[in-house]
Amino acid sequence: MSERAGAAELERFSLNHATTKRWPLDEAVAGCVEAGVPGIGLWREEVAAFGLSRAAKLVRDAGLRVTSLCRGGFFDAEGWFDDNRRAIEGAATLGAPVLVLVSGGLPAGSRDLDGAREHVADAIGALVPYASDAGVTLGVEALHPMYCSDRCVIATLGQALDIAERFPAAAVGVVVDTYHLWWDDQVWSQIDRAGRSGRIASFQVADWITPLPEGVLLGRGLPGEGCVELRRFREAVDAAGYTGPIEVEVFHADVWARPGAEVLAAAIDGYLSNVV
Amino acid sequence: MSERAGAAELERFSLNHATTKRWPLDEAVAGCVEAGVPGIGLWREEVAAFGLSRAAKLVRDAGLRVTSLCRGGFFDAEGWFDDNRRAIEGAATLGAPVLVLVSGGLPAGSRDLDGAREHVADAIGALVPYASDAGVTLGVEALHPMYCSDRCVIATLGQALDIAERFPAAAVGVVVDTYHLWWDDQVWSQIDRAGRSGRIASFQVADWITPLPEGVLLGRGLPGEGCVELRRFREAVDAAGYTGPIEVEVFHADVWARPGAEVLAAAIDGYLSNVV
């Protein structure tokens, strides 16, 4: 592990709280402050358990920037409209500039992928006025195609942009997540496209490792553990004009089993060695 | 299960032997004849175990058409050149018009995805003279992006075509496999592109089901069990001018555990109900 990094080195670093899922929110916030980390990405479930206004006060008092709120979306679920309006309000309360949207998969028994994708665009359109009023950008995230049927019908950055570009850039952007996009030979031109229209709302970093676990949800690597050209991604979003935070967001059962502070230190190490 | 289907209904049907992996080759061939199936897709390991010339005689005497031989490729492995030359000779001996190529993944420890893809194109170029001499088409198969790091750096039909189009269409085509391509919104235009240049060397059918098993290799569904628009794929390859066989190729531990004849009957049922 490295010694505590300098403030300049970590200027853009943000810990997505899901990386240390079992680290209670107040301890994670204190741990970020202790490590010199200026930003944190929050999750609605953990925020709700802690209390929304209490969580907002916690991070504000700690001087942390909330870099994103995960997640809205899941437009295949009943009640998606009200749930997403609440998520937008939550993001505004926390001072999160971006609400990350994971679109949801195919409705049960459906094979209509085109229809599901069109529904996502319509649903986002219905949310745009509320996001604009709240000053929150909706960040459309493309998930890896292995999640296409059951979690996210938006499978490439190009598709995410096709939807985002129907709306004002302040209202709808895209999330660039290395874990989901690294395999795509078109991702570099799509990052450029996203940057030119000011659509990169969030940049998230995780590495790709195999073998994938059953269900393929908890198999991500910390930066540097896998085969993704992470620095190339960071340079690409920079070249496209992105100057915002860089969230490390890793889901892995083994990572979750480790103490939060240790994982944060490893995430910082991986970030400094492989991303910036 | 349906009664035995008519010859016209099964005219294009082919059983990829991997669907009934534990069905010994001679029994699988007899089972195909018994079921009125005119074609079979073979695998090199099973053919080698049976004996190449013996296998060639077996299928010829049975009046079966060998629709493809799996697999060549794995250009990240030592000895790929000699191995692929042997695979081409094997395809010619068996009368298989197509050798299916799975490119292989990233070399151990490498993050150079562009370089790996360029190596695939170079490797195929080195094999083209041998394939042309043997009258065998090399079928470049894009595998699902979840295999990109460790099995196949070619992740979309567009990429497969980018490589195939460097060479004569008789020497290098592409494999359209529904399991690997169904999530891609560009697949329909790429099928059209492939058809226009006479590049569809093989059409393989399997369905997408979740949850994915550990390692994600043995999680395919029989036609109709999942969410893929199989008939739309068949109509798309037809509209693009493809008139060749339609192989059912399903890898699933539960499917492999069932008797071969039962699986073949289920594959035929799924094919008749969901593909043609």
XYZ file of C-alpha atoms in Angstrom:
552
model
C 0.000 0.000 0.000
C 1.149 3.520 -0.690
C 1.560 6.199 1.918
C -1.290 8.664 2.038
C -1.437 10.268 -1.388
C -1.199 13.996 -1.895
C -4.328 16.096 -2.343
C -3.455 16.950 -5.934
C -3.061 13.293 -6.858
C -6.511 12.467 -5.536
C -8.233 15.614 -6.753
C -10.552 13.670 -9.071
C -10.721 10.412 -7.122
C -14.070 9.310 -5.797
C -14.955 6.160 -3.887
C -18.151 4.625 -5.120
C -19.615 3.279 -1.907
C -20.563 -0.031 -3.570
C -16.854 -0.845 -3.693
C -16.945 -1.078 0.097
C -20.526 -2.176 0.384
C -20.288 -3.456 3.940
C -18.526 -0.343 5.258
C -21.255 1.603 7.079
C -21.874 4.990 5.476
C -20.621 7.103 8.361
C -17.440 5.022 8.630
C -16.910 5.187 4.860
C -17.268 8.971 4.920
C -14.801 9.230 7.808
C -12.485 6.827 5.994
C -12.538 8.969 2.852
C -11.674 12.075 4.857
C -8.888 10.201 6.627
C -7.464 9.028 3.276
C -7.653 12.451 1.670
C -10.358 11.356 -0.741
C -12.496 14.322 -1.824
C -15.521 12.565 -3.329
C -17.918 9.684 -2.795
C -20.547 8.049 -4.980
C -23.593 7.031 -2.987
C -26.282 4.365 -3.310
C -29.929 4.940 -2.552
C -30.391 1.846 -0.386
C -27.555 2.777 1.980
C -28.622 6.429 2.012
C -32.218 5.486 2.811
C -31.095 3.185 5.623
C -29.014 6.002 7.103
C -31.689 8.632 6.454
C -31.589 10.957 3.454
C -31.196 14.313 5.223
C -28.880 12.795 7.792
C -26.697 11.410 4.983
C -26.730 14.771 3.215
C -25.585 16.474 6.424
C -22.962 13.779 7.065
C -21.184 14.242 3.737
C -21.596 18.033 3.798
C -20.134 18.317 7.283
C -17.275 16.070 6.189
C -16.510 18.347 3.258
C -16.990 15.496 0.792
C -18.371 15.983 -2.679
C -21.123 13.532 -3.652
C -20.092 12.633 -7.191
C -23.134 10.558 -8.164
C -26.168 8.774 -6.829
C -26.854 5.181 -7.911
C -29.362 4.212 -9.151
C -32.454 5.201 -10.942
C -33.877 3.469 -13.967
C -35.247 -0.097 -14.001
C -38.007 1.093 -16.273
C -39.278 -2.466 -16.655
C -40.451 -2.403 -13.018
C -43.845 -1.316 -11.747
C -43.817 2.117 -10.205
C -40.713 3.249 -12.106
C -42.016 6.788 -12.575
C -42.581 7.584 -8.913
C -39.459 5.747 -7.883
C -37.307 7.721 -10.286
C -38.866 11.017 -9.215
C -37.899 10.157 -5.647
C -34.399 9.271 -6.827
C -34.048 12.658 -8.536
C -35.149 14.415 -5.354
C -32.669 12.331 -3.394
C -29.835 13.309 -5.700
C -30.758 16.982 -5.338
C -30.888 16.693 -1.555
C -27.462 15.054 -1.467
C -25.986 17.571 -3.873
C -25.205 14.801 -6.355
C -24.892 16.256 -9.846
C -25.774 12.944 -11.515
C -28.346 10.232 -11.027
C -27.044 7.059 -12.653
C -29.725 5.225 -14.632
C -29.619 1.484 -15.262
C -32.428 0.903 -17.683
C -33.718 -2.494 -16.622
C -34.032 -5.550 -18.818
C -36.691 -7.130 -20.967
C -40.128 -7.451 -19.392
C -40.784 -11.022 -18.232
C -41.476 -13.287 -21.186
C -40.752 -10.568 -23.750
C -38.386 -10.845 -26.711
C -39.059 -7.292 -27.890
C -35.639 -5.707 -27.382
C -36.281 -2.791 -29.738
C -39.522 -2.060 -27.903
C -37.812 -2.195 -24.520
C -35.174 0.256 -25.711
C -37.795 2.629 -27.050
C -39.576 2.443 -23.707
C -36.355 3.508 -21.977
C -36.156 6.609 -24.160
C -39.794 7.436 -23.457
C -39.354 6.933 -19.724
C -36.319 9.205 -19.626
C -38.271 11.786 -21.564
C -40.961 11.681 -18.904
C -38.341 12.310 -16.204
C -36.459 15.124 -17.932
C -38.653 17.976 -16.628
C -38.179 16.793 -13.043
C -34.439 16.347 -13.457
C -34.127 19.797 -15.014
C -36.112 21.396 -12.208
C -33.929 19.655 -9.645
C -30.670 20.527 -11.390
C -29.756 16.850 -11.617
C -28.354 15.252 -14.769
C -29.711 11.838 -15.659
C -26.709 9.657 -16.521
C -27.646 6.867 -18.937
C -25.365 3.934 -18.259
C -24.718 1.213 -20.790
C -24.124 -2.064 -19.019
C -22.069 -4.917 -20.465
C -24.107 -6.937 -22.998
C -24.119 -9.912 -20.619
C -26.727 -7.961 -18.610
C -28.879 -7.116 -21.614
C -31.789 -9.438 -20.911
C -32.253 -8.977 -17.198
C -30.690 -5.703 -16.032
C -30.024 -3.220 -18.807
C -31.153 -3.274 -22.418
C -28.756 -0.391 -23.142
C -25.605 -2.286 -24.042
C -23.227 0.195 -25.696
C -22.148 3.791 -25.239
C -23.491 4.481 -28.719
C -26.977 3.381 -27.669
C -26.803 5.455 -24.495
C -25.873 8.486 -26.574
C -28.619 7.817 -29.100
C -31.056 8.232 -26.220
C -29.304 11.060 -24.380
C -29.042 13.200 -27.496
C -32.805 13.421 -27.764
C -32.723 15.730 -24.725
C -30.770 18.776 -23.510
C -27.234 17.940 -22.391
C -27.792 19.454 -18.957
C -30.685 17.074 -18.393
C -29.395 13.814 -19.876
C -25.820 12.589 -20.194
C -24.078 9.242 -20.238
C -21.970 7.237 -17.821
C -18.654 5.944 -19.128
C -17.867 2.794 -17.140
C -14.738 0.916 -18.140
C -16.031 -2.464 -16.933
C -19.007 -2.338 -19.240
C -17.431 -0.785 -22.315
C -13.846 -2.012 -22.630
C -14.544 -4.731 -25.231
C -16.182 -2.333 -27.727
C -14.008 -1.240 -30.646
C -16.333 1.718 -31.160
C -16.001 3.043 -27.615
C -13.208 5.483 -28.457
C -15.166 7.237 -31.176
C -18.258 7.198 -28.951
C -16.350 8.790 -26.054
C -15.277 11.497 -28.449
C -18.872 11.927 -29.605
C -20.046 12.112 -25.992
C -17.446 14.687 -25.068
C -18.115 16.936 -28.027
C -21.748 17.254 -26.994
C -20.923 17.643 -23.295
C -22.628 14.379 -22.435
C -20.085 12.659 -20.175
C -21.903 12.896 -16.867
C -19.821 10.367 -14.979
C -16.681 8.297 -15.411
C -16.469 5.046 -13.464
C -13.551 2.662 -13.284
C -13.329 -1.065 -12.640
C -11.212 -3.804 -14.157
C -12.252 -6.954 -16.039
C -11.211 -10.282 -14.575
C -12.173 -13.883 -15.306
C -13.580 -16.406 -14.664
C -16.914 -14.703 -14.163
C -18.881 -15.863 -11.136
C -22.365 -17.385 -11.316
C -24.847 -14.617 -12.084
C -21.934 -12.421 -13.287
C -22.712 -9.581 -10.856
C -19.834 -9.729 -8.409
C -16.829 -10.342 -10.597
C -15.165 -6.962 -11.046
C -11.532 -6.278 -10.383
C -9.912 -3.327 -8.640
C -8.007 -1.057 -11.042
C -4.946 -2.892 -12.297
C -6.135 -6.402 -11.459
C -7.463 -7.101 -14.959
C -7.040 -6.455 -18.654
C -8.757 -3.107 -19.261
C -6.756 -0.226 -20.717
C -7.842 2.037 -17.864
C -5.377 4.813 -18.558
C -6.426 4.875 -22.200
C -10.011 5.382 -21.044
C -9.008 8.202 -18.700
C -6.999 9.869 -21.436
C -9.907 9.456 -23.850
C -12.475 11.106 -21.576
C -9.973 13.861 -20.804
C -9.325 14.414 -24.511
C -13.088 14.608 -24.993
C -13.210 17.487 -22.513
C -14.280 15.674 -19.354
C -12.818 17.234 -16.220
C -15.022 15.635 -13.588
C -14.502 12.990 -10.913
C -13.248 9.468 -11.494
C -15.174 6.957 -9.426
C -13.743 3.586 -8.563
C -16.736 1.234 -8.560
C -15.948 -2.434 -7.997
C -18.391 -5.193 -7.082
C -16.697 -8.359 -5.906
C -17.575 -10.700 -3.078
C -13.919 -10.996 -2.045
C -13.477 -7.223 -2.065
C -16.595 -6.785 0.058
C -15.237 -9.254 2.585
C -12.203 -7.052 3.271
C -12.128 -4.096 5.703
C -13.316 -0.876 4.038
C -10.196 1.159 4.780
C -8.006 -1.564 3.294
C -10.103 -1.694 0.120
C -10.044 2.094 -0.159
C -6.249 2.078 0.114
C -6.046 -0.616 -2.576
C -8.439 1.331 -4.803
C -6.281 4.447 -4.409
C -3.148 2.462 -5.194
C -4.738 0.959 -8.292
C -5.996 4.364 -9.357
C -2.630 6.039 -9.008
C -0.796 3.218 -10.787
C -3.234 2.470 -13.588
C -5.632 5.346 -14.191
C -4.040 8.774 -13.721
C -42.479 -33.670 -28.582
C -43.612 -33.517 -32.169
C -44.012 -36.499 -34.425
C -41.151 -36.965 -36.815
C -41.028 -33.810 -38.934
C -41.294 -33.930 -42.722
C -38.180 -33.794 -44.866
C -39.090 -30.379 -46.253
C -39.468 -28.924 -42.767
C -36.005 -30.072 -41.777
C -34.311 -29.359 -45.097
C -31.980 -26.749 -43.532
C -31.782 -28.161 -40.008
C -28.412 -29.302 -38.731
C -27.512 -30.689 -35.329
C -24.310 -29.214 -34.022
C -22.802 -32.163 -32.204
C -21.851 -30.005 -29.200
C -25.563 -29.783 -28.389
C -25.454 -33.488 -27.573
C -21.868 -33.597 -26.461
C -22.101 -36.914 -24.654
C -23.844 -38.683 -27.526
C -21.115 -40.776 -29.183
C -20.526 -39.723 -32.763
C -21.787 -42.918 -34.400
C -24.949 -42.865 -32.295
C -25.489 -39.165 -33.032
C -25.162 -39.808 -36.758
C -27.616 -42.707 -36.553
C -29.944 -40.555 -34.450
C -29.906 -37.787 -37.046
C -30.772 -40.255 -39.808
C -33.532 -41.724 -37.663
C -34.977 -38.240 -37.009
C -34.811 -37.193 -40.641
C -32.106 -34.618 -39.960
C -29.994 -34.002 -43.077
C -26.984 -32.209 -41.568
C -24.571 -32.314 -38.669
C -21.940 -29.877 -37.399
C -18.866 -31.674 -36.101
C -16.143 -30.936 -33.544
C -12.513 -31.738 -34.011
C -12.022 -33.411 -30.619
C -14.845 -35.904 -31.164
C -13.792 -36.487 -34.763
C -10.198 -37.110 -33.722
C -11.290 -39.546 -31.020
C -13.370 -41.446 -33.568
C -10.725 -41.178 -36.265
C -10.864 -38.590 -39.036
C -11.242 -40.862 -42.067
C -13.545 -43.169 -40.154
C -15.725 -40.187 -39.215
C -15.733 -38.972 -42.807
C -16.879 -42.396 -43.987
C -19.470 -42.615 -41.206
C -21.274 -39.422 -42.170
C -20.878 -40.070 -45.905
C -22.325 -43.568 -45.649
C -25.186 -42.165 -43.576
C -25.960 -39.632 -46.284
C -25.496 -36.749 -43.848
C -24.128 -33.387 -44.871
C -21.365 -32.020 -42.609
C -22.417 -28.389 -42.276
C -19.372 -27.088 -40.388
C -16.326 -28.128 -38.439
C -15.621 -26.524 -35.058
C -13.104 -25.126 -34.320
C -10.054 -23.464 -35.578
C -8.656 -20.201 -34.334
C -7.246 -19.606 -30.833
C -4.518 -17.546 -32.380
C -3.230 -16.613 -28.923
C -2.040 -20.201 -28.423
C 1.355 -21.597 -29.329
C 1.304 -23.669 -32.474
C -1.795 -21.991 -33.888
C -0.504 -22.068 -37.453
C 0.086 -25.805 -37.675
C -3.034 -26.555 -35.682
C -5.204 -24.487 -38.003
C -3.658 -26.044 -41.095
C -4.601 -29.451 -39.684
C -8.105 -28.161 -38.975
C -8.476 -26.999 -42.578
C -7.359 -30.408 -43.831
C -9.814 -32.043 -41.473
C -12.681 -29.920 -42.768
C -11.772 -30.843 -46.335
C -11.607 -34.546 -45.478
C -15.014 -34.399 -43.818
C -16.528 -32.410 -46.681
C -17.323 -29.533 -44.300
C -17.660 -26.321 -46.296
C -16.780 -24.160 -43.273
C -14.176 -24.205 -40.540
C -15.474 -22.113 -37.639
C -12.797 -19.846 -36.151
C -12.902 -18.654 -32.552
C -10.101 -16.146 -32.374
C -8.808 -16.660 -28.858
C -8.484 -14.005 -26.173
C -5.818 -11.638 -24.978
C -2.376 -13.120 -24.426
C -1.690 -13.713 -20.733
C -1.026 -10.426 -18.966
C -1.757 -8.328 -22.027
C -4.139 -5.373 -22.227
C -3.495 -4.745 -25.908
C -6.913 -5.507 -27.368
C -6.294 -3.650 -30.634
C -3.063 -5.544 -31.090
C -4.752 -8.883 -30.418
C -7.394 -8.105 -33.009
C -4.800 -7.131 -35.577
C -2.982 -10.395 -34.887
C -6.206 -12.291 -35.648
C -6.450 -10.607 -39.042
C -2.803 -11.411 -39.773
C -3.219 -15.023 -38.686
C -6.259 -15.490 -40.898
C -4.343 -13.959 -43.763
C -1.636 -16.567 -43.267
C -4.227 -19.349 -43.460
C -6.136 -18.079 -46.484
C -3.950 -19.811 -49.118
C -4.394 -23.172 -47.382
C -8.140 -22.701 -46.997
C -8.469 -21.701 -50.645
C -6.473 -24.700 -51.795
C -8.636 -26.988 -49.662
C -11.912 -25.418 -50.792
C -12.813 -24.630 -47.172
C -14.221 -21.288 -46.073
C -12.859 -19.859 -42.833
C -15.863 -18.692 -40.797
C -14.902 -15.863 -38.437
C -17.176 -16.089 -35.421
C -17.821 -13.168 -33.120
C -18.394 -14.424 -29.599
C -20.433 -12.555 -27.006
C -18.394 -9.722 -25.411
C -18.363 -11.625 -22.106
C -15.752 -13.901 -23.736
C -13.624 -11.042 -25.062
C -10.699 -11.356 -22.668
C -10.219 -15.102 -22.539
C -11.788 -16.761 -25.582
C -12.485 -14.414 -28.453
C -11.386 -10.832 -28.975
C -13.787 -10.587 -31.923
C -16.954 -9.418 -30.181
C -19.337 -8.174 -32.869
C -20.425 -9.194 -36.341
C -19.119 -5.854 -37.572
C -15.630 -6.704 -36.345
C -15.788 -10.164 -37.892
C -16.738 -8.584 -41.215
C -14.003 -5.965 -40.961
C -11.557 -8.854 -40.944
C -13.313 -11.134 -43.432
C -13.616 -8.384 -46.023
C -9.846 -8.123 -46.319
C -9.924 -11.495 -48.119
C -11.875 -13.171 -50.931
C -15.402 -14.165 -49.907
C -14.845 -17.794 -50.868
C -11.928 -17.969 -48.448
C -13.215 -16.008 -45.439
C -16.775 -15.523 -44.275
C -18.511 -14.962 -40.950
C -20.583 -17.063 -38.586
C -23.900 -15.577 -37.494
C -24.656 -17.066 -34.072
C -27.781 -15.787 -32.348
C -26.465 -16.467 -28.842
C -23.499 -14.198 -29.333
C -25.114 -11.394 -31.333
C -28.691 -10.921 -30.165
C -27.999 -7.914 -27.876
C -26.384 -5.808 -30.640
C -28.597 -3.116 -32.169
C -26.285 -3.041 -35.183
C -26.600 -6.747 -35.940
C -29.401 -6.313 -38.472
C -27.473 -3.892 -40.636
C -24.361 -6.063 -40.276
C -26.254 -9.187 -41.377
C -27.362 -7.242 -44.420
C -23.773 -6.162 -45.043
C -22.570 -9.751 -44.660
C -25.187 -11.075 -47.042
C -24.554 -8.495 -49.723
C -20.906 -9.543 -49.916
C -21.716 -13.262 -49.738
C -19.998 -13.603 -46.374
C -22.502 -15.587 -44.312
C -20.672 -18.878 -44.048
C -22.729 -20.361 -41.224
C -25.876 -19.624 -39.238
C -26.045 -21.052 -35.720
C -28.951 -20.885 -33.321
C -29.158 -20.941 -29.541
C -31.273 -19.023 -27.068
C -30.218 -16.673 -24.257
C -31.236 -17.598 -20.724
C -30.263 -16.306 -17.286
C -28.851 -16.575 -14.702
C -25.523 -17.295 -16.329
C -23.516 -20.104 -14.725
C -20.026 -19.667 -13.284
C -17.565 -19.316 -16.152
C -20.503 -18.501 -18.489
C -19.717 -21.338 -20.912
C -22.579 -23.750 -20.372
C -25.608 -21.491 -20.098
C -27.281 -21.577 -23.494
C -30.933 -22.358 -24.033
C -32.543 -24.562 -26.668
C -34.472 -22.541 -29.267
C -37.539 -21.035 -27.635
C -36.314 -21.300 -24.054
C -35.014 -17.739 -23.924
C -35.459 -14.192 -25.115
C -33.758 -14.086 -28.518
C -35.785 -13.121 -31.578
C -34.690 -16.281 -33.388
C -37.176 -16.037 -36.218
C -36.144 -12.443 -36.864
C -32.548 -13.634 -37.207
C -33.554 -16.402 -39.620
C -35.593 -13.955 -41.665
C -32.692 -11.493 -41.658
C -30.122 -13.986 -42.942
C -32.638 -15.186 -45.527
C -33.312 -11.614 -46.647
C -29.549 -11.142 -46.932
C -29.433 -14.038 -49.385
C -28.322 -16.874 -47.127
C -29.791 -20.221 -48.157
C -27.553 -22.563 -46.177
C -28.043 -24.795 -43.179
C -29.272 -23.698 -39.771
C -27.323 -25.347 -36.976
C -28.730 -25.682 -33.504
C -25.728 -25.305 -31.205
C -26.497 -25.299 -27.487
C -24.028 -25.761 -24.639
C -25.701 -26.432 -21.316
C -24.818 -28.870 -18.567
C -28.465 -29.859 -18.106
C -28.902 -30.419 -21.841
C -25.768 -32.556 -21.955
C -27.129 -34.675 -19.115
C -30.167 -35.722 -21.170
C -30.221 -38.576 -23.715
C -29.060 -37.428 -27.142
C -32.184 -38.497 -29.014
C -34.375 -36.614 -26.552
C -32.300 -33.445 -26.930
C -32.378 -33.752 -30.714
C -36.166 -34.045 -30.632
C -36.381 -30.977 -28.381
C -34.012 -29.063 -30.662
C -36.169 -29.944 -33.668
C -39.308 -28.880 -31.807
C -37.726 -25.576 -30.816
C -36.491 -25.038 -34.341
C -39.857 -25.669 -35.933
C -41.691 -23.485 -33.412
C -39.262 -20.589 -33.118
C -36.885 -20.428 -36.068
C -38.494 -21.425 -39.369
